[in-house]
Coordinates of C-alpha atoms in Angstrom, one line a residue:
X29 CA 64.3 -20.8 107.8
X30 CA 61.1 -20.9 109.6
X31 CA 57.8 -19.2 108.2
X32 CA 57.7 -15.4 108.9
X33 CA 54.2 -15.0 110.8
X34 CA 51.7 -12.0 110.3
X35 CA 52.4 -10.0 114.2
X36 CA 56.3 -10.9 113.6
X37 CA 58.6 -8.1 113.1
X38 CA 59.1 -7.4 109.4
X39 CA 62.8 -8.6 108.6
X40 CA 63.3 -5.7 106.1
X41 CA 64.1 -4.1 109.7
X42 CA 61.3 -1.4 109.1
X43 CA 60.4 -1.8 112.5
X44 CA 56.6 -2.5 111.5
X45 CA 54.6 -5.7 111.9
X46 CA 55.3 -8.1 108.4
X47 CA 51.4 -8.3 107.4
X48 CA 51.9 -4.1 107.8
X49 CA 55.2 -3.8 105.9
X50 CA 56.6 -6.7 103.3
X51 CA 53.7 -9.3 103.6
X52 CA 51.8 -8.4 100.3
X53 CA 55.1 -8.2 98.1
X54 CA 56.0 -10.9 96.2
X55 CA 59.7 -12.3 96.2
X56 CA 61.1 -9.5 94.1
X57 CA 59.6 -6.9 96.1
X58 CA 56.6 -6.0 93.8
X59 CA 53.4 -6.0 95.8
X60 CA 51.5 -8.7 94.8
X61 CA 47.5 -6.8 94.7
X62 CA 47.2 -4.5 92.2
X63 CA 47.0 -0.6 93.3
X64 CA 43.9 -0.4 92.0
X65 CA 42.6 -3.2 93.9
X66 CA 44.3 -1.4 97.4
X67 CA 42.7 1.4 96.8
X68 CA 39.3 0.2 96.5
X69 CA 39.8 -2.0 99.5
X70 CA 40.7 1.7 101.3
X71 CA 37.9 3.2 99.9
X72 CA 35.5 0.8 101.5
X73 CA 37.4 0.6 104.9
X74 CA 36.8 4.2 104.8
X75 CA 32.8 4.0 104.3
X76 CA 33.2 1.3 106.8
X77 CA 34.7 3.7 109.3
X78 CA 31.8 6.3 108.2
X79 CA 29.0 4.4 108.7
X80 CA 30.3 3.0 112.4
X81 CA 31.2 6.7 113.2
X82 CA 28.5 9.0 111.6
X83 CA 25.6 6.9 110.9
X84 CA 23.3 9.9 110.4
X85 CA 25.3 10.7 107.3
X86 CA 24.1 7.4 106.1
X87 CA 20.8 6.6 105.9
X88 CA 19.4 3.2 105.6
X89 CA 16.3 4.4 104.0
X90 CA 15.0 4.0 100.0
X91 CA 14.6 7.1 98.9
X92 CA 11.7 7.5 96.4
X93 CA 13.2 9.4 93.7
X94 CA 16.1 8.5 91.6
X95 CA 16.9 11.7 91.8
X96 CA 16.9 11.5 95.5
X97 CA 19.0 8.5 95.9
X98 CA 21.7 10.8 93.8
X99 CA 21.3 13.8 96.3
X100 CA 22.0 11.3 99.2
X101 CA 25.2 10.2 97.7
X102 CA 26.7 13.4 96.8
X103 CA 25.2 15.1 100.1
X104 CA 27.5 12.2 101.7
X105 CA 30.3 13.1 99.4
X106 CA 30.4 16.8 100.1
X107 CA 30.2 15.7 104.0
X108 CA 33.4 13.2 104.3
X109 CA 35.6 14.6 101.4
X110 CA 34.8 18.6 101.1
X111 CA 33.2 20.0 104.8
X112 CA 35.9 20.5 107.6
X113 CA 33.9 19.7 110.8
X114 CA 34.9 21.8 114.2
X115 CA 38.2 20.5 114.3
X116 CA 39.2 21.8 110.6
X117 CA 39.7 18.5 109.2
X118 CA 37.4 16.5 107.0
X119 CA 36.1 13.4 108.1
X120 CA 38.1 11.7 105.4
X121 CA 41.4 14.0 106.8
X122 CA 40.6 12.3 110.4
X123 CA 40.2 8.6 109.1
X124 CA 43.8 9.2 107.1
X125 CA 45.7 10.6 109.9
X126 CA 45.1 6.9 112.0
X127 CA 45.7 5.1 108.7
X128 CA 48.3 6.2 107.2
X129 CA 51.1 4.7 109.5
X130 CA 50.0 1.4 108.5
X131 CA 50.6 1.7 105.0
X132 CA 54.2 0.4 103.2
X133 CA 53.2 1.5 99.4
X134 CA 54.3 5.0 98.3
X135 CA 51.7 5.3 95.4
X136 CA 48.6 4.1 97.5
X137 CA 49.7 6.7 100.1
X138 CA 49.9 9.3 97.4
X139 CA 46.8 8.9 96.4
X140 CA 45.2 8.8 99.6
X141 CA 46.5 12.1 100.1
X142 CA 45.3 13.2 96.9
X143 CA 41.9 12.4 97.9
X144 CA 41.9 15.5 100.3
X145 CA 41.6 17.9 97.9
X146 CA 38.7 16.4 95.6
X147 CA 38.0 18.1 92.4
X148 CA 34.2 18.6 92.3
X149 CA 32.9 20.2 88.9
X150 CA 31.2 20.0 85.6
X151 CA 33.4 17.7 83.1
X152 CA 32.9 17.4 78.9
X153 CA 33.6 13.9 78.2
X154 CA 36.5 14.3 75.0
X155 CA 37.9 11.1 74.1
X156 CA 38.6 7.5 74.6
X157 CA 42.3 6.8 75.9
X158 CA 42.4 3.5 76.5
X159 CA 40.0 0.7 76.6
X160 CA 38.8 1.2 80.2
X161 CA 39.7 5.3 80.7
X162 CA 38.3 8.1 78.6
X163 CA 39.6 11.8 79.2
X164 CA 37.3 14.4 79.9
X165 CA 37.9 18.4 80.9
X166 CA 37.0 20.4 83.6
X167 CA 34.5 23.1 81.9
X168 CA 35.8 25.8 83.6
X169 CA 40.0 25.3 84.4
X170 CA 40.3 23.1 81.0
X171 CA 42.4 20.8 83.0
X172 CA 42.3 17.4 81.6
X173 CA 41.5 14.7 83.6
X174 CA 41.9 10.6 82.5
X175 CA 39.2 9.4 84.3
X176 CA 37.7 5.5 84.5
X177 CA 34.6 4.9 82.5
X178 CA 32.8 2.9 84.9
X179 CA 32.0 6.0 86.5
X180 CA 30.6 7.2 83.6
X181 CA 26.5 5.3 83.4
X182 CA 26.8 5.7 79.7
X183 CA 27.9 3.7 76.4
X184 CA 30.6 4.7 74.4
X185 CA 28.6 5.8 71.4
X186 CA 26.1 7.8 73.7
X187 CA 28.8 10.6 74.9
X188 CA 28.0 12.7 72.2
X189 CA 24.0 13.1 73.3
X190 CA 25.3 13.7 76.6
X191 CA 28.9 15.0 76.3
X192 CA 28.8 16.9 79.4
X193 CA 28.8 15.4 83.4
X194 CA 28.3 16.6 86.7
X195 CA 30.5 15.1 89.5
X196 CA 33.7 14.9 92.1
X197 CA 37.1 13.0 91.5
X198 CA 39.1 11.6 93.3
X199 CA 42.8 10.5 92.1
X200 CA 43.1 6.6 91.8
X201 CA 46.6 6.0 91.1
X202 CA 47.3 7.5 87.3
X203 CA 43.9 7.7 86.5
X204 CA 40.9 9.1 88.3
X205 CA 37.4 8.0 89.2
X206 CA 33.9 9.5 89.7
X207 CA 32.9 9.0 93.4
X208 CA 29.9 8.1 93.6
X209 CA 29.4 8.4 89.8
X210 CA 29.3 11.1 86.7
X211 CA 25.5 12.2 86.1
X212 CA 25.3 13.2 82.5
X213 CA 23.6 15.6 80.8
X214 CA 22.7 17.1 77.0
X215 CA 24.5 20.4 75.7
X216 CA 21.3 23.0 75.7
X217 CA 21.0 21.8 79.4
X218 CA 24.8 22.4 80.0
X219 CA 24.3 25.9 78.3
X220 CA 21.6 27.2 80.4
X221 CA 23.3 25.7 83.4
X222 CA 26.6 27.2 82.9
X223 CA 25.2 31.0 82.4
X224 CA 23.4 30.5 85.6
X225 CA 26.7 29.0 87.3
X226 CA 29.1 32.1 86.4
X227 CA 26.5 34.8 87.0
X228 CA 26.0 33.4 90.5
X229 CA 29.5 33.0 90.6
X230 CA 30.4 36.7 90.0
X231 CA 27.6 37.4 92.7
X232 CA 29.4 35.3 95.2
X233 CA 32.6 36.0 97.8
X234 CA 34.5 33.2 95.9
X235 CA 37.5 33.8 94.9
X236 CA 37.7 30.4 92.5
X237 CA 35.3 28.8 90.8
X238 CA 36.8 25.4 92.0
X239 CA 35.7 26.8 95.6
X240 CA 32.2 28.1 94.5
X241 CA 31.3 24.2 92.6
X242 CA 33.0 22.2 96.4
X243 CA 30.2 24.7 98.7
X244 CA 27.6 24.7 96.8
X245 CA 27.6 21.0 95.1
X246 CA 24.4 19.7 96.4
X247 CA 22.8 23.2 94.9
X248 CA 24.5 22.7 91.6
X249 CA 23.4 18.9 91.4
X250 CA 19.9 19.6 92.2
X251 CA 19.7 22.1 88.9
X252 CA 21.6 19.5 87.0
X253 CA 19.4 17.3 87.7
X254 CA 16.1 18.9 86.5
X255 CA 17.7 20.3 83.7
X256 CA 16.9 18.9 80.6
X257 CA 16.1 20.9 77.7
X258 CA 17.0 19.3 74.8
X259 CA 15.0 16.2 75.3
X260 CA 12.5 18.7 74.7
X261 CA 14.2 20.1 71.6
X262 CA 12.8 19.8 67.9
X263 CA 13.1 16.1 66.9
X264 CA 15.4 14.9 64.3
X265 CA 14.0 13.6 60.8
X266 CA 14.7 9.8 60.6
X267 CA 13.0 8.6 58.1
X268 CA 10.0 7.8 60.1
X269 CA 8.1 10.2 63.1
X270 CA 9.5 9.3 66.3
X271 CA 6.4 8.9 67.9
X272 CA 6.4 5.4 65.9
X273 CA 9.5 4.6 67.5
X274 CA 8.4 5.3 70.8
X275 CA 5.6 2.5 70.0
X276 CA 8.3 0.2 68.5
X277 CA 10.4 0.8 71.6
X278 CA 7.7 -0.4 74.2
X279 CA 6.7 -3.1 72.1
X280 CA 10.5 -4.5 71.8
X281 CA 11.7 -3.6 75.9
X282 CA 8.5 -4.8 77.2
X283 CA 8.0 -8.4 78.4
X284 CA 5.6 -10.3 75.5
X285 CA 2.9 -10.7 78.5
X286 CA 2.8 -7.1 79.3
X287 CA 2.8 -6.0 75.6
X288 CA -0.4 -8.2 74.5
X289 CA -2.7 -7.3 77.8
X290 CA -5.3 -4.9 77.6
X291 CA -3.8 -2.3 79.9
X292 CA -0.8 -2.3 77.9
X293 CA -3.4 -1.4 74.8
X294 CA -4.7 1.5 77.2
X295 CA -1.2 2.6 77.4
X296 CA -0.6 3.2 74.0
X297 CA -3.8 4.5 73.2
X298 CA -3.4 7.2 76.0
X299 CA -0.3 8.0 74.3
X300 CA -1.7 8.6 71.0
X301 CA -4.4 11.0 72.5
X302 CA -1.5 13.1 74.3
X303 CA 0.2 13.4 71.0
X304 CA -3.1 14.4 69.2
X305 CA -4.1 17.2 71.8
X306 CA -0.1 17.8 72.9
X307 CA 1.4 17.6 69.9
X308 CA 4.8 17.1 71.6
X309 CA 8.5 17.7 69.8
X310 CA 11.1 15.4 71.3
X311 CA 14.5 14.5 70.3
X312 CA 15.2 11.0 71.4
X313 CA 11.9 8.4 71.7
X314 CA 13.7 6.6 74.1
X315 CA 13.4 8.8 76.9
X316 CA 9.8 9.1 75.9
X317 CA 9.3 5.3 75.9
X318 CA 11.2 4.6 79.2
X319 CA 8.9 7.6 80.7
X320 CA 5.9 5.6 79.7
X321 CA 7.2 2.0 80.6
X322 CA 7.7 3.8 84.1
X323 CA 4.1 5.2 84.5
X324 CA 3.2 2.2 83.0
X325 CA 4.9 -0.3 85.6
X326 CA 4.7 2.0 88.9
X327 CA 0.8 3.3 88.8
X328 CA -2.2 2.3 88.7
X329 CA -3.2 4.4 85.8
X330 CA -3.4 1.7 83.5
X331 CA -2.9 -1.3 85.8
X332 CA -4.7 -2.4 88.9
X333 CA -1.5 -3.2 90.7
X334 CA 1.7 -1.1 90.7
X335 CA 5.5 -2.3 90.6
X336 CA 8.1 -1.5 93.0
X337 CA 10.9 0.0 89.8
X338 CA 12.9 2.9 89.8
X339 CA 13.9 5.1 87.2
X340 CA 17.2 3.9 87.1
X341 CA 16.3 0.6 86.3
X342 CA 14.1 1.5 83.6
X343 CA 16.3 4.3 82.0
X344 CA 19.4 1.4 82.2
X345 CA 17.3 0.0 79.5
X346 CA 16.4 2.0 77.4
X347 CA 20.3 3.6 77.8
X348 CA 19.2 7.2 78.9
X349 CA 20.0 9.2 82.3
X350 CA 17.3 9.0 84.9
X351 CA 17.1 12.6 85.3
X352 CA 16.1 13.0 81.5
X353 CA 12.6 10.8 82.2
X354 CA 12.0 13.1 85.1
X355 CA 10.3 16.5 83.0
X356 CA 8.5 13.7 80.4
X357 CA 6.9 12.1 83.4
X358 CA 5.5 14.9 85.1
X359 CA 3.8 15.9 81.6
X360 CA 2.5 12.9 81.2
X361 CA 1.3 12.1 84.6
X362 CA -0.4 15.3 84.1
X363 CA -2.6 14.6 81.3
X364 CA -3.3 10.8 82.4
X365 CA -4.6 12.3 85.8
X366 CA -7.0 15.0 84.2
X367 CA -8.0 12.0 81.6

């Protein structure tokens, strides 16, 4: 029998071109790349199709804030997956309704359709289930949700500092993922939030909360963002003042040619003297130490030439959220400047 080509008619008699029908399954009819993998590969066919079709909803531009990059991705979330444009579909509804004839598996086409109705909220992370999933809730339905952690920017033994997560899911086969990602946060800073959420909620012409989070996301990520009370809480006794670890962090992330240079001795003693006149309460020294490292690296305060580093980079480090560095900074840049 001669080889089946990719533009011959499929012989399961479908009626479709065999590289659209029967090409990727394997002799007994299983499909031979993962759903997983098909999904992804629609995913980014789908930002392919975005960026050659609405180029203004993605901008080529750096941003300068961490915080900014984060708006621009879920701004261009809440555009493709949530906002009906003039001909009520979504611009993700339009890019499924010329794909879909094209595709032979039932489950990747299931979830494609699922990804119309996104579910945009605030999620408390709960528990592992399996070695690459972890289940988290939705605050305000308590519907569970098994969700893959590499949309989650945090270690395993860190969701309890930051148990709750701001973000939209889309459903990738039996599990879920965050799109872009899940931007933690502490509890105190989930508390305040929440309060603020349901009493502009019960202000509002909503008629579900699920409705209220998917129109006003980008306003709800912005407060999430500069939230962050309890990295300003009372600190915790360890056995030793956790201005001493914030010393022994720098000195351990730091590169040894940084850490013995004078500027990096102006650094720390500018930090004492804000402590002395400040007299700062701060629950984790790592947020405080990756606040400093970032002063230290991007300004001029202390160094006659500044680096091009984000927050993300530095927070990655020191294994805290970039919006938590963002209240320690300002206070600090503050009293450098006046100094």
């Amino acid at each position: 029998m001669s080889k089946i080509k990719r533009n011959d008619p499929c012989p399961c008699g479908s009626g479709k071109k065999y590289k659209k029908c029967c090409m990727n399954k394997n002799d007994d009819g299983a499909f031979s790349t993962s759903l997983h993998e098909e999904l992804n590969t629609h995913y980014s066919h789908f930002m392919a199709y975005v960026n050659r079709n609405y180029p203004n909803l993605t901008p080529a531009e750096n941003k300068e804030s961490q915080e900014e990059e984060i708006e621009v991705a879920f701004r261009l979330v809440q555009s493709v997956f949530i906002e009906q444009q003039k001909n009520k579909l979504t611009i993700y509804e339009e890019f499924l309704d010329k794909k879909k004839e094209g595709i032979t598996r039932p489950a990747t086409l299931a979830s494609l359709e699922d990804w119309k109705s996104p579910v945009a909220g605030v999620f408390e992370i709960k528990q592992p289930a399996t070695e690459q999933t972890v289940m988290v809730e939705d605050v305000w339905s308590n519907e569970s949700y098994e969700v893959n952690r590499d949309g989650i920017p945090l270690k395993e033994e860190n969701y309890a500092y930051m148990p709750y997560c701001i973000g939209v899911l889309l459903k990738w086969g039996s599990v879920y993922n965050f799109i872009p990602l899940a931007i933690p946060n502490y509890a105190s800073s989930y508390q305040s939030f929440r309060e603020k959420v349901n009493q502009d909620y019960d202000n509002s012409s909503y008629t579900s909360m699920k409705q209220y989070m998917q129109a006003t996301l980008i306003e709800q990520l912005k407060a999430w963002l500069y939230m962050n009370t309890s990295e300003d809480a009372e600190p915790t006794n360890t056995g030793k003042t956790n201005d001493d670890e914030v010393v022994e962090l720098l000195d351990t992330q730091m590169e040894d040619e940084l850490t013995s240079s004078d500027s990096f001795r102006k650094l720390k003693k500018s930090w004492q003297d804000y402590k002395e006149e400040q007299q700062p309460a701060f629950r984790k020294p790592e947020v405080v130490a990756a606040a400093l490292e970032h002063i230290y690296r991007s300004t001029t305060y202390f160094r006659d030439d500044a680096e091009k580093i984000t927050k993300k980079e530095v927070a990655t480090k020191y294994e805290v959220s970039p919006s938590s560095m963002s209240n320690r900074i300002n206070k600090l840049q503050d009293f450098f400047e006046e100094k």
